[in-house]
Tab-separated table of C-alpha atoms and ligand atoms in Angstrom:
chain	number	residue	atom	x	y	z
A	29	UNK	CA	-63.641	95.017	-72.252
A	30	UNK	CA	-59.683	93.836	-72.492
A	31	UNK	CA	-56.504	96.016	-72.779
A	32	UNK	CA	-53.224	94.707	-73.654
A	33	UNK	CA	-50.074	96.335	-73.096
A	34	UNK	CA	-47.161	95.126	-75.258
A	35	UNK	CA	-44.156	96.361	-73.457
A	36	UNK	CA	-41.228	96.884	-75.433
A	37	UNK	CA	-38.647	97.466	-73.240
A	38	UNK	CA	-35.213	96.295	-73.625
A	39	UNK	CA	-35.054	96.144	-69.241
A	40	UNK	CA	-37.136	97.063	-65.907
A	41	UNK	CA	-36.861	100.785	-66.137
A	42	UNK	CA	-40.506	100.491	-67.686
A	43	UNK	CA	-42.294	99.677	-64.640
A	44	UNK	CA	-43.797	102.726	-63.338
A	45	UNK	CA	-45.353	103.980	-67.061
A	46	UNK	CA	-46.637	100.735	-66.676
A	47	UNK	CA	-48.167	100.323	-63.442
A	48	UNK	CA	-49.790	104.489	-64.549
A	49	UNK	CA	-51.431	102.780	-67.437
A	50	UNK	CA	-52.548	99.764	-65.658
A	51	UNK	CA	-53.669	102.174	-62.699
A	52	UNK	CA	-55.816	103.958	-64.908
A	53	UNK	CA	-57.273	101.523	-67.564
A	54	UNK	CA	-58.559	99.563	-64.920
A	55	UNK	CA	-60.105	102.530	-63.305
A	56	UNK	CA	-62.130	102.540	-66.262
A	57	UNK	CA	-62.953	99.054	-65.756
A	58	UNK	CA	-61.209	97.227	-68.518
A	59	UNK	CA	-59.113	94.272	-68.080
A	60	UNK	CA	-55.537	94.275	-68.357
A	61	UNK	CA	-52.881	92.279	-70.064
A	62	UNK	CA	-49.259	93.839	-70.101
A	63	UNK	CA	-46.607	91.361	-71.864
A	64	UNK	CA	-43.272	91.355	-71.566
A	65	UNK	CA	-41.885	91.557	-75.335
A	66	UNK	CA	-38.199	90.598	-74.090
A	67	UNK	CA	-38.860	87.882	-72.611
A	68	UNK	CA	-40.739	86.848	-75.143
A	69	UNK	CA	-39.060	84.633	-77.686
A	70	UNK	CA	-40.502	85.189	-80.866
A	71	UNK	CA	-39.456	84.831	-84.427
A	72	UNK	CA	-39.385	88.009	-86.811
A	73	UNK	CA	-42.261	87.952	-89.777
A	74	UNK	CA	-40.257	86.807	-92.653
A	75	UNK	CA	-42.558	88.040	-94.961
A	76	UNK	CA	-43.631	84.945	-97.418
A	77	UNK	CA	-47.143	86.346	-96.772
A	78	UNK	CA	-48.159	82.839	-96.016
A	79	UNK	CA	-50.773	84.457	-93.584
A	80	UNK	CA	-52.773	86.128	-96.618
A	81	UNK	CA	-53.223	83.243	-98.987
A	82	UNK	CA	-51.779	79.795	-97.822
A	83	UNK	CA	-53.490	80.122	-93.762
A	84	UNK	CA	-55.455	82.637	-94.108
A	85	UNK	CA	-55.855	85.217	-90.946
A	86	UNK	CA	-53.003	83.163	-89.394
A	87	UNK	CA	-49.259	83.701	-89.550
A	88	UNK	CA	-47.146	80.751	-90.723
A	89	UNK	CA	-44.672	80.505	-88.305
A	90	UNK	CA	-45.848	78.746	-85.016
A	91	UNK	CA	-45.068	80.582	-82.029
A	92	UNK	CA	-46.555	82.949	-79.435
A	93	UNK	CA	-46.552	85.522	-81.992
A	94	UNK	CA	-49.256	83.766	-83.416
A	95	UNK	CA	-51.114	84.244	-80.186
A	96	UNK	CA	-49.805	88.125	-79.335
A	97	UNK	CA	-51.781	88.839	-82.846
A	98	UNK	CA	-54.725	86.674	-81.593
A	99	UNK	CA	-54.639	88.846	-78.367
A	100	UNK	CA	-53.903	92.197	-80.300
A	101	UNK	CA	-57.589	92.111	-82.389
A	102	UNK	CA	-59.604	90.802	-79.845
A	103	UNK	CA	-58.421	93.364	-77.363
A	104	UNK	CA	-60.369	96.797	-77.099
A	105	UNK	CA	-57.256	98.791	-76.258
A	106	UNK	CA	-53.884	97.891	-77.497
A	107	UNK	CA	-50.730	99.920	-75.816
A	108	UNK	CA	-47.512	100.526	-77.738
A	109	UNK	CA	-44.985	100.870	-75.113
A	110	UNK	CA	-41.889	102.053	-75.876
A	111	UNK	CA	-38.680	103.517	-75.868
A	112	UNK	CA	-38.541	106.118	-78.663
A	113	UNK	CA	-36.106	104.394	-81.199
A	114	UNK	CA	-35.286	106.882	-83.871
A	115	UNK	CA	-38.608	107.882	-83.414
A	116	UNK	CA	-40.571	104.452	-83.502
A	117	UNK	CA	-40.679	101.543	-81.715
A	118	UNK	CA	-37.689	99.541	-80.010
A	119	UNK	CA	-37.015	96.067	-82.004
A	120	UNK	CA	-39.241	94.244	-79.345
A	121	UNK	CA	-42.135	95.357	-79.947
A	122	UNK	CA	-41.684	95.718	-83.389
A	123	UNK	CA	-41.109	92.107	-83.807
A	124	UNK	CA	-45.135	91.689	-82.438
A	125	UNK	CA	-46.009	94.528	-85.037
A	126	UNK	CA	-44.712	93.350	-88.003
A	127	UNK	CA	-46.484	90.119	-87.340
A	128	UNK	CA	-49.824	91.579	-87.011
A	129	UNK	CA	-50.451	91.733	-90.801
A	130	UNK	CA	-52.429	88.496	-90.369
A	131	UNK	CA	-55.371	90.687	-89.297
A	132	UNK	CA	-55.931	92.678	-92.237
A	133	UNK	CA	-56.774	91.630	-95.766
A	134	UNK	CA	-54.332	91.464	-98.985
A	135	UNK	CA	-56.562	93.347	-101.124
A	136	UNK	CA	-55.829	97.047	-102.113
A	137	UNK	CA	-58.203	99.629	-101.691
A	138	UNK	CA	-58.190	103.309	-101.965
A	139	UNK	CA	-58.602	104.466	-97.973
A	140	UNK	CA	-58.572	108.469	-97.493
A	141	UNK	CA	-56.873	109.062	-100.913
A	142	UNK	CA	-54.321	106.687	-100.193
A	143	UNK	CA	-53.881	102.530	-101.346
A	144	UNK	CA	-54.374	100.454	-97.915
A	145	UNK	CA	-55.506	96.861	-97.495
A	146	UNK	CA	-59.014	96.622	-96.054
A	147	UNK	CA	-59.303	95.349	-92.315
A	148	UNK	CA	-60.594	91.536	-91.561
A	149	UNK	CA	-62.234	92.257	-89.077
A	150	UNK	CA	-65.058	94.469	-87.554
A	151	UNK	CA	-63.899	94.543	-84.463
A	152	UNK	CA	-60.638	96.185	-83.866
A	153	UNK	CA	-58.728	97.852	-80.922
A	154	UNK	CA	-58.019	101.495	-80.069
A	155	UNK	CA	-54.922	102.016	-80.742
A	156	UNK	CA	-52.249	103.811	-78.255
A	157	UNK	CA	-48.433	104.542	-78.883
A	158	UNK	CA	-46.350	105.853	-75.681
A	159	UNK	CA	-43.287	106.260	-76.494
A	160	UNK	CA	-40.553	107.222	-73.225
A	161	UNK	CA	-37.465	109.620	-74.011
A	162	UNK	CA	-34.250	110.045	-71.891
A	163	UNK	CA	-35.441	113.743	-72.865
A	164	UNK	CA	-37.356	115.946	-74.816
A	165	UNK	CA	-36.499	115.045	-78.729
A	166	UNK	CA	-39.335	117.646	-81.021
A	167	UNK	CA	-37.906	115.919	-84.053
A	168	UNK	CA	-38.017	112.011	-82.536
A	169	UNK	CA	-41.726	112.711	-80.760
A	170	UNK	CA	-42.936	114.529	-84.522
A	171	UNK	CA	-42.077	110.513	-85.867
A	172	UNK	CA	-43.584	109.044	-82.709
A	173	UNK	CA	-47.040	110.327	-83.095
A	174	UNK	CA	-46.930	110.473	-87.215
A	175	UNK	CA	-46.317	106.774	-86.892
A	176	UNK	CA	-49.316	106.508	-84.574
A	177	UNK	CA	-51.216	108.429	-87.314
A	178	UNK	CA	-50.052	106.245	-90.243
A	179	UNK	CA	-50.319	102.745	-88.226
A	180	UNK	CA	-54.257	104.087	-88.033
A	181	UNK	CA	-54.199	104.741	-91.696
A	182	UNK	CA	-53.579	101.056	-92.045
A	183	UNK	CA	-55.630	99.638	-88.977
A	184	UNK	CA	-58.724	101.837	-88.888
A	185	UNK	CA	-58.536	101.737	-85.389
A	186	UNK	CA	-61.992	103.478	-83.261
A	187	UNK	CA	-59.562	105.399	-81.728
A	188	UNK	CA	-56.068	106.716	-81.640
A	189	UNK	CA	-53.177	108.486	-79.669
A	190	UNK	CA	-49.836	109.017	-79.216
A	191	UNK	CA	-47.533	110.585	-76.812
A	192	UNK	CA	-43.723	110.729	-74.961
A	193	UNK	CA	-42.915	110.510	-71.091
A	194	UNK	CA	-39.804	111.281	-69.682
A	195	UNK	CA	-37.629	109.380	-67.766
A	196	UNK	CA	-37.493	112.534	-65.350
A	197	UNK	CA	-41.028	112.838	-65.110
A	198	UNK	CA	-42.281	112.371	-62.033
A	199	UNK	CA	-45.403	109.723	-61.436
A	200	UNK	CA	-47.750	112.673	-60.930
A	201	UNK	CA	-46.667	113.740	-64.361
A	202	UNK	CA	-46.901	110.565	-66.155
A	203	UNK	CA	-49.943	109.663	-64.847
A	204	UNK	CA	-51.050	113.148	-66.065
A	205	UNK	CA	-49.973	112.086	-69.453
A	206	UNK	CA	-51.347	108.947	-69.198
A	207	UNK	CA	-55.357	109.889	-68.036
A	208	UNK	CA	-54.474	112.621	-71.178
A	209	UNK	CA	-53.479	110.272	-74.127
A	210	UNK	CA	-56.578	107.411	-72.690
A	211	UNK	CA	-58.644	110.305	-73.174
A	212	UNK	CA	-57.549	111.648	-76.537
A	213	UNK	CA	-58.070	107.860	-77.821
A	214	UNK	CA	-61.446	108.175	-76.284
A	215	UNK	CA	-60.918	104.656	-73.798
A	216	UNK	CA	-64.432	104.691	-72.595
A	217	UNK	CA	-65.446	103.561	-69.292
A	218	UNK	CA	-66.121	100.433	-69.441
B	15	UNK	CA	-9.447	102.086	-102.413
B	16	UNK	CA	-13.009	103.439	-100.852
B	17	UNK	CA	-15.257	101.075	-99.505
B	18	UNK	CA	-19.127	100.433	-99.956
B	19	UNK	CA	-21.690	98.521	-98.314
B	20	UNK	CA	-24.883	97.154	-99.638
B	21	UNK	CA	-26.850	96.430	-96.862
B	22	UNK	CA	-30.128	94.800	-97.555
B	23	UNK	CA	-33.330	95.043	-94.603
B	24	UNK	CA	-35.549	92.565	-96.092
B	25	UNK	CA	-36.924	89.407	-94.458
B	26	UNK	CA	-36.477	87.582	-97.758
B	27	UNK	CA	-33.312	88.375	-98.085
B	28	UNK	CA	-31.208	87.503	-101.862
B	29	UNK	CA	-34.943	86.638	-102.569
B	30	UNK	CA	-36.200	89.751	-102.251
B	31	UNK	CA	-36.926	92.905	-104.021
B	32	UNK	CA	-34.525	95.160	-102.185
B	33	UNK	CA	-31.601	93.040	-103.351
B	34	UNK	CA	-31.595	94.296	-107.253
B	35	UNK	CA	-31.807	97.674	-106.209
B	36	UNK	CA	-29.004	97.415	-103.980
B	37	UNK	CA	-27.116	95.262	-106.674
B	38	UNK	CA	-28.156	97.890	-109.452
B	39	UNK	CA	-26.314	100.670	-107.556
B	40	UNK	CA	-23.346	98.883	-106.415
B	41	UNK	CA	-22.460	98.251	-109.480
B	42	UNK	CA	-22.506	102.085	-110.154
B	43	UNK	CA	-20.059	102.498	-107.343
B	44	UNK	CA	-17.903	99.955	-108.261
B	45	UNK	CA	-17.296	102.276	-112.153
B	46	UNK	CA	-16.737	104.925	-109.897
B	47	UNK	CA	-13.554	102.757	-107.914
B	48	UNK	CA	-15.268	101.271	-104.585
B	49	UNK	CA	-14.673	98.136	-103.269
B	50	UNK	CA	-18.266	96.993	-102.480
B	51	UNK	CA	-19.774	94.262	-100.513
B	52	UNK	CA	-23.295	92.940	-100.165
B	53	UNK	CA	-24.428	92.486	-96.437
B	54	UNK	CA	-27.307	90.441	-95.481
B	55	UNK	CA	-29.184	91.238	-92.138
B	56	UNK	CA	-31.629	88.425	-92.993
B	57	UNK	CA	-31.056	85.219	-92.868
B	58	UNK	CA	-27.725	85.659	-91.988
B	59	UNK	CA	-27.496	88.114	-89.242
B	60	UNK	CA	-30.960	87.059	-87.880
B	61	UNK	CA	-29.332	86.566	-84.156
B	62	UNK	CA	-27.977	89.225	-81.904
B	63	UNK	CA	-24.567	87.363	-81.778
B	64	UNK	CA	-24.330	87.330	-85.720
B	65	UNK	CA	-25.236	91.123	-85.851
B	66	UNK	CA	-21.589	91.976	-84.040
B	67	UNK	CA	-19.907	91.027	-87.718
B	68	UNK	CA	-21.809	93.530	-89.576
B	69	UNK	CA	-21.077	95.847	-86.829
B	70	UNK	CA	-17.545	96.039	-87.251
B	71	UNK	CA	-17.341	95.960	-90.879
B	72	UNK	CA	-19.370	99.351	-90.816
B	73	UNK	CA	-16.248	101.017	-88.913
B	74	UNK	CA	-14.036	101.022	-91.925
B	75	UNK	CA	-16.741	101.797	-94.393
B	76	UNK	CA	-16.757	105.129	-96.367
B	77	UNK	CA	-20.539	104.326	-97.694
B	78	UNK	CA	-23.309	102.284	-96.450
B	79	UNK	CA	-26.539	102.251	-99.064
B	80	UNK	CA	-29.206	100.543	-96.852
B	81	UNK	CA	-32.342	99.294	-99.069
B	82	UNK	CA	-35.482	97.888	-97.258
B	83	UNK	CA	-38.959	97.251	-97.406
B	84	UNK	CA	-41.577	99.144	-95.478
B	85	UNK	CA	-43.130	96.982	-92.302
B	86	UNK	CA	-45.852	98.683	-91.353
B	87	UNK	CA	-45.024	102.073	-91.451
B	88	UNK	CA	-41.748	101.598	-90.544
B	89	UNK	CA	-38.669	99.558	-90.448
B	90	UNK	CA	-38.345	95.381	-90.418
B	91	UNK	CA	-37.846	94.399	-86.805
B	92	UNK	CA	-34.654	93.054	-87.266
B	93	UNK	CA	-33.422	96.102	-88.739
B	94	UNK	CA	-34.404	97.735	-86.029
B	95	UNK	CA	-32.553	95.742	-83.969
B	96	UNK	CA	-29.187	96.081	-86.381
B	97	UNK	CA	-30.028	99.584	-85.844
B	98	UNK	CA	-29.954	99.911	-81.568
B	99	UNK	CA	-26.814	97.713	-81.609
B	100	UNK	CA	-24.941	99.543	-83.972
B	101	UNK	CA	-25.567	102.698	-82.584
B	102	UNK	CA	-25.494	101.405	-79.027
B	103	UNK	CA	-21.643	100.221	-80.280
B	104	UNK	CA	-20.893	103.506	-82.190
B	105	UNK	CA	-22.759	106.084	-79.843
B	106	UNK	CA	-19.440	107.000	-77.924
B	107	UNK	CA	-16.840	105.947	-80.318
B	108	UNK	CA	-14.375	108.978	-81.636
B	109	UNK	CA	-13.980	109.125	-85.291
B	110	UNK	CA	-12.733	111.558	-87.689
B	111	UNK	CA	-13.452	109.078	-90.328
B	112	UNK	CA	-16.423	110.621	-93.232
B	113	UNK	CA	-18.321	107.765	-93.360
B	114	UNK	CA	-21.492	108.589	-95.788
B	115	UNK	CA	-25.269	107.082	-95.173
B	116	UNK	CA	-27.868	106.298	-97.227
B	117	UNK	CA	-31.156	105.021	-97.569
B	118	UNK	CA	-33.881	103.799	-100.097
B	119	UNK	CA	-37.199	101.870	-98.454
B	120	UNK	CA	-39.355	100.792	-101.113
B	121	UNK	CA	-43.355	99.619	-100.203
B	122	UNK	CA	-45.816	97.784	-100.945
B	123	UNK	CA	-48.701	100.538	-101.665
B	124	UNK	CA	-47.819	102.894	-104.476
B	125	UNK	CA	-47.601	106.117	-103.118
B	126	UNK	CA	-43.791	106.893	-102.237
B	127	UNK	CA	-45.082	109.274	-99.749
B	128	UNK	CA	-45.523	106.892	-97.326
B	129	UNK	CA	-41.699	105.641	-97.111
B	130	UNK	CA	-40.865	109.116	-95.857
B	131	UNK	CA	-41.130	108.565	-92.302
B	132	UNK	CA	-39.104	105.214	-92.449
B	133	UNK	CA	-36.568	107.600	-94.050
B	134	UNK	CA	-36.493	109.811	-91.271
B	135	UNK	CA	-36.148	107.434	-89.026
B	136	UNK	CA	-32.632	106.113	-90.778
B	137	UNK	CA	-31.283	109.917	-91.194
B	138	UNK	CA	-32.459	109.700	-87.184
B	139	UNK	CA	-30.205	106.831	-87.070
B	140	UNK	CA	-27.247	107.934	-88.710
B	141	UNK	CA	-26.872	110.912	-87.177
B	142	UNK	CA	-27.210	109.489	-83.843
B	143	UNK	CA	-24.404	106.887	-84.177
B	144	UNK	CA	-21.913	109.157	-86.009
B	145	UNK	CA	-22.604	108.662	-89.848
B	146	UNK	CA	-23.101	111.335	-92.514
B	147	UNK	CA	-26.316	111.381	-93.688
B	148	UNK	CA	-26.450	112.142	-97.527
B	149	UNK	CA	-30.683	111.645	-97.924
B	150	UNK	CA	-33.144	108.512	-99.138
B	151	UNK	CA	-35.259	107.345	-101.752
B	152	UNK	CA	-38.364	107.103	-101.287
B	153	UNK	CA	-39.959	103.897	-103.870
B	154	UNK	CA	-43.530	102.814	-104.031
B	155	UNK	CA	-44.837	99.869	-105.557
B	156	UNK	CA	-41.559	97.433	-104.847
B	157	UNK	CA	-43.223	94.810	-105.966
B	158	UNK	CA	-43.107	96.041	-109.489
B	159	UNK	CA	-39.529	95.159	-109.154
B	160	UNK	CA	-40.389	91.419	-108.936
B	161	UNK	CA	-37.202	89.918	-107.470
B	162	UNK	CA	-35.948	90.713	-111.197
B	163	UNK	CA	-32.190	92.333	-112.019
B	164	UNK	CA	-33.084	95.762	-112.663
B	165	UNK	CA	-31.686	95.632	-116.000
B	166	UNK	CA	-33.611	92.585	-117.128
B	167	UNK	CA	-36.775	94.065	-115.684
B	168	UNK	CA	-36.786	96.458	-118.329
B	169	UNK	CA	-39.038	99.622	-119.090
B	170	UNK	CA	-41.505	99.105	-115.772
B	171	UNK	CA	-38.546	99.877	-113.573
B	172	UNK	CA	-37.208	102.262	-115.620
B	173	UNK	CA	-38.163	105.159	-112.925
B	174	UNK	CA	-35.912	103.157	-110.343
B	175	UNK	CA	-32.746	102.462	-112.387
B	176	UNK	CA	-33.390	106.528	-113.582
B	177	UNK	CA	-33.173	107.642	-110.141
B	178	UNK	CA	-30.548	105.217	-109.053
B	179	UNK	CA	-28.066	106.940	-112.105
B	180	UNK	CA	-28.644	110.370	-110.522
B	181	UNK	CA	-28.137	109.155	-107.252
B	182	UNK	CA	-24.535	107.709	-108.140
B	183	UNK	CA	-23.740	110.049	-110.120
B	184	UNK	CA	-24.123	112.938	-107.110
B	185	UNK	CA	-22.455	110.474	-105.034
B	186	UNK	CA	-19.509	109.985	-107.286
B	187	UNK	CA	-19.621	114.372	-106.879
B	188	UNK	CA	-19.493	114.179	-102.797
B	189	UNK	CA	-22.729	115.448	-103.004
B	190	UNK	CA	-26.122	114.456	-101.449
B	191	UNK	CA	-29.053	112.759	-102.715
B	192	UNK	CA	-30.368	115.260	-105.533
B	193	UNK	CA	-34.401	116.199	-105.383
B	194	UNK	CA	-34.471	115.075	-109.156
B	195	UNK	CA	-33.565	111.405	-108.148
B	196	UNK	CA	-36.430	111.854	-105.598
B	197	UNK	CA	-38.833	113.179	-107.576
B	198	UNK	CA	-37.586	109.645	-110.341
B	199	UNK	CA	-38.104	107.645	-107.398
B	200	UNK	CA	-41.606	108.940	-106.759
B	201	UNK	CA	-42.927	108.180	-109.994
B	202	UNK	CA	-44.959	105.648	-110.704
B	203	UNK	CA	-44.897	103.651	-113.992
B	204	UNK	CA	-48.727	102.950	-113.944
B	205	UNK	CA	-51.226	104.816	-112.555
B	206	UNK	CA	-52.800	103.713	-108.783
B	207	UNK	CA	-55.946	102.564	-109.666
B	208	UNK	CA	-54.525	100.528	-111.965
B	209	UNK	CA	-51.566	99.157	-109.630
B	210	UNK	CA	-54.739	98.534	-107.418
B	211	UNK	CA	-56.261	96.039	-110.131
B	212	UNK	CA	-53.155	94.044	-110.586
B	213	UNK	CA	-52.438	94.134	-107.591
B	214	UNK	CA	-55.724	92.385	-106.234
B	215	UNK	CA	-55.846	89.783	-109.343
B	216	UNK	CA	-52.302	88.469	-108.304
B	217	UNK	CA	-53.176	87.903	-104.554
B	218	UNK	CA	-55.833	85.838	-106.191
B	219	UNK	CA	-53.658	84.044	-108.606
B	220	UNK	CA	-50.997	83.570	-105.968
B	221	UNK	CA	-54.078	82.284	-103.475
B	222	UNK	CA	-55.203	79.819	-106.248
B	223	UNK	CA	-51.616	78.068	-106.432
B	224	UNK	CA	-52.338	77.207	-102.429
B	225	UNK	CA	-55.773	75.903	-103.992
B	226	UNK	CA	-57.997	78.942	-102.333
B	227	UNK	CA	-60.333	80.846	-103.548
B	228	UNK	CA	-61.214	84.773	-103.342
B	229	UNK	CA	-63.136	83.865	-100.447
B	230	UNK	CA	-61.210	81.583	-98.758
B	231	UNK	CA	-59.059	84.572	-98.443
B	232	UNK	CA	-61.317	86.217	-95.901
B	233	UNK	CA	-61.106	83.932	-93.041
B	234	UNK	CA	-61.881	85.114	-89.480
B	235	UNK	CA	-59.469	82.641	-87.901
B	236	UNK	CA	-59.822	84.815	-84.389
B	237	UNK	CA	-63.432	86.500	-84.839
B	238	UNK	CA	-65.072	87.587	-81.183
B	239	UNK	CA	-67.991	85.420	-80.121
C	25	FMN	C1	-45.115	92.544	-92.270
C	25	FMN	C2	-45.208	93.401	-93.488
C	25	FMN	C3	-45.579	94.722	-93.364
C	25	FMN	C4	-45.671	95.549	-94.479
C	25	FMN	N1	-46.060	96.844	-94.307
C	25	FMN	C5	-46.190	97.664	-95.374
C	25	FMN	C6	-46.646	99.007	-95.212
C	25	FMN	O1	-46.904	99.478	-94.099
C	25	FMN	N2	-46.785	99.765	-96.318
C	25	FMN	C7	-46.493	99.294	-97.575
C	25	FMN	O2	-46.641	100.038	-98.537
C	25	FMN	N3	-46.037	98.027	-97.748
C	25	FMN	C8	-45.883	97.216	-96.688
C	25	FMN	N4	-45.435	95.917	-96.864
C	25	FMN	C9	-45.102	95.450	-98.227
C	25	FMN	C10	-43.604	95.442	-98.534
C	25	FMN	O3	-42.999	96.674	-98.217
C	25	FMN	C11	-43.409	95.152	-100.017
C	25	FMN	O4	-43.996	93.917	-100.331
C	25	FMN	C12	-41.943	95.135	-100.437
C	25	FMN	O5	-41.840	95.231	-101.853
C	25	FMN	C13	-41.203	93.867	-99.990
C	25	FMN	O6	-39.844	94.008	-100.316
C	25	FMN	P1	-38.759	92.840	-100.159
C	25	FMN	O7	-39.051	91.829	-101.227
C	25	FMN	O8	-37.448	93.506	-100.368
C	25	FMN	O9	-38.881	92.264	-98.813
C	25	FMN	C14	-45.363	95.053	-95.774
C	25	FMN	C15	-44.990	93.712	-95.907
C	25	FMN	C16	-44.917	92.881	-94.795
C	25	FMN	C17	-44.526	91.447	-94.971
């Protein structure tokens, strides 16, 4: 069983959220992956949807995004982690996102009363969002976890969470948080 | 004279469907007296360094009308990243200046519904980094605009240019976004199932241009073994 963190943050200040969720997806015996978005140099999707009907299941542009989407759907666990931008995610791990789309089909289908494209493949991740806040936002954390909620709508994920540390929380707290949201998503033991 | 930017979030850039929208309305304001100006964050602004030009230029603005695509629930990345720079370059600045924001994200699935949150997330924006936020449009099924002039398009965009003449029009008040413009945005010319049909035949006509067929389409390029 594999977990992949795709860390969005635009410095260091991540590292301790980080080494919480490493801490305790390991304890239940997955193996870890945590990338670095920022120093990660990859394009933005430019959205020719070359990846639905020219390469099918494989983005156009060649560059480790290509692989980060690879990584992201044959993962069991995939970790949003993030600062809470205007209550989503920061621009580096949104450029990853945005060039997941590879991994789902063009075709429309109606999906819990709603048009979504069906999924390519059986296997897919559970899907986590932690977002971290300066300090408590209700309005900014309300986005954070309905954008958790929607992303699901459109990934069909086995499982799904989403929740905000602090940057005052102390590591007691966070991994509190942490063991809580793994949890929620139902992140078996492996 | 007051000044209005059309700023466009779309990956394809002039090629896009955001672009008539934006083009549709700034022509509105420029009958009502504003200078306007189209800005580009793709291709042109694509790198940090470029993004510090479209920075500045939204200091002196009175109006910024922002049209982009949904990305996955959400904004394009390199909006995003307009987005943290701007406000990281506006968050302490001291202005008395009204300086009015706007925003319509249009989608890809029909329902309009699911634009909302990207919405929030730009009134999240523009309050944080000192703008007046005067509401969004919420459009589904953008690709019924077909990279077309709004006005060319004819009747099957009719519920766009509808809502974009109430939405000038209470902008040319001082006003904010009226619910009747979102309620024109919302609608949809045809109904979803039917959007669903089209919808599915033209990824298959497009697909047969690249010479592959439906099931071509459902490659498992990185299937688990
Ligand atoms: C990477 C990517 C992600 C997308 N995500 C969504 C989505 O979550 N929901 C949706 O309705 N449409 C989605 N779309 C479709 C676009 O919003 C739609 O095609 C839009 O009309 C494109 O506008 P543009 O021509 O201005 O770029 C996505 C498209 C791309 C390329």
């Amino acid at each position: 069983m594999k977990a992949l963190i795709l860390n969005g943050g635009e410095d260091k200040s991540f590292q301790t959220v980080e080494a919480a969720l490493l801490r305790d997806l390991e304890q239940r015996g997955l193996a870890v992956t945590a990338l670095q978005m920022r120093e990660m140099d990859i394009e933005t999707c430019v959205g020719c949807f070359g990846c639905w009907i020219k390469t099918p299941g494989q983005c156009t542009i060649n560059d480790a995004g290509r692989d980060v989407a690879r990584q992201m759907i044959t993962s069991d666990v995939v970790v949003y982690l993030t600062p809470v931008t205007f209550g989503g995610y920061s621009y580096h791990l949104k450029k990853v996102v945005d060039r997941f789309i590879p991994n789902i089909l063009p075709f429309f289908r109606f999906y819990k009363k709603e048009i979504h494209h069906p999924q390519r493949y059986p296997n897919r991740p559970i899907l986590i969002g932690l977002g971290i806040l300066d300090k408590p936002d209700p309005e900014q954390e309300r986005m954070f976890a309905e954008l958790n909620l929607r992303n699901a709508l459109n990934m069909e994920p086995p499982g799904f969470a989403a929740g905000v540390v602090y940057r005052s929380d102390s590591k007691d707290e966070i991994s509190k948080k942490v063991v809580n949201m793994l949890d929620k998503a139902e992140v078996q033991n492996a | 004279m007051p000044k209005a930017i059309g700023l466009i979030g779309s990956p394809r850039g002039a090629k896009s469907n955001s672009k008539p929208i934006a083009d549709y309305l700034l022509g509105k304001f420029e009958g009502q007296g504003f200078e306007t100006e189209t800005v580009l964050i793709y291709p042109e602004h694509r790198k940090d360094p470029a993004l510090k030009g479209v920075i500045e230029k939204l200091d002196g603005v009175d109006l910024v009308a922002l049209v982009f695509p949904l990305y996955i629930d959400s904004l394009p990345a390199r909006l995003i990243r307009a987005f943290e720079l701007i406000h990281k370059h506006r968050k302490d600045r001291k202005s008395s200046k009204d300086q009015r924001f706007m925003a319509i994200c249009q989608s890809g699935f029909p329902e309009s519904h699911q634009n909302l949150l990207a919405l929030d997330m730009c009134k999240c924006f523009a309050e944080l980094s000192g703008f007046r936020w005067i509401g969004g449009l919420p459009i589904g099924a953008g690709a019924i605009v077909g990279e077309q002039n709004l006005v060319d398009a004819g009747g099957r965009v009719y519920f766009i240019r509808n809502a974009l003449d109430m939405t000038a029009e209470a902008i040319a008040r001082n006003e904010e976004i009226p619910e009747e413009a979102i309620v024109a945005a919302s609608k949809l010319p045809v109904p979803a199932w039917l959007y669903r049909l089209i919808g599915n035949s033209s990824w298959k006509q497009r697909a047969k241009k690249n010479d592959l067929r439906k099931r071509a389409l459902y490659a498992k390029p990185y299937a688990r073994h």
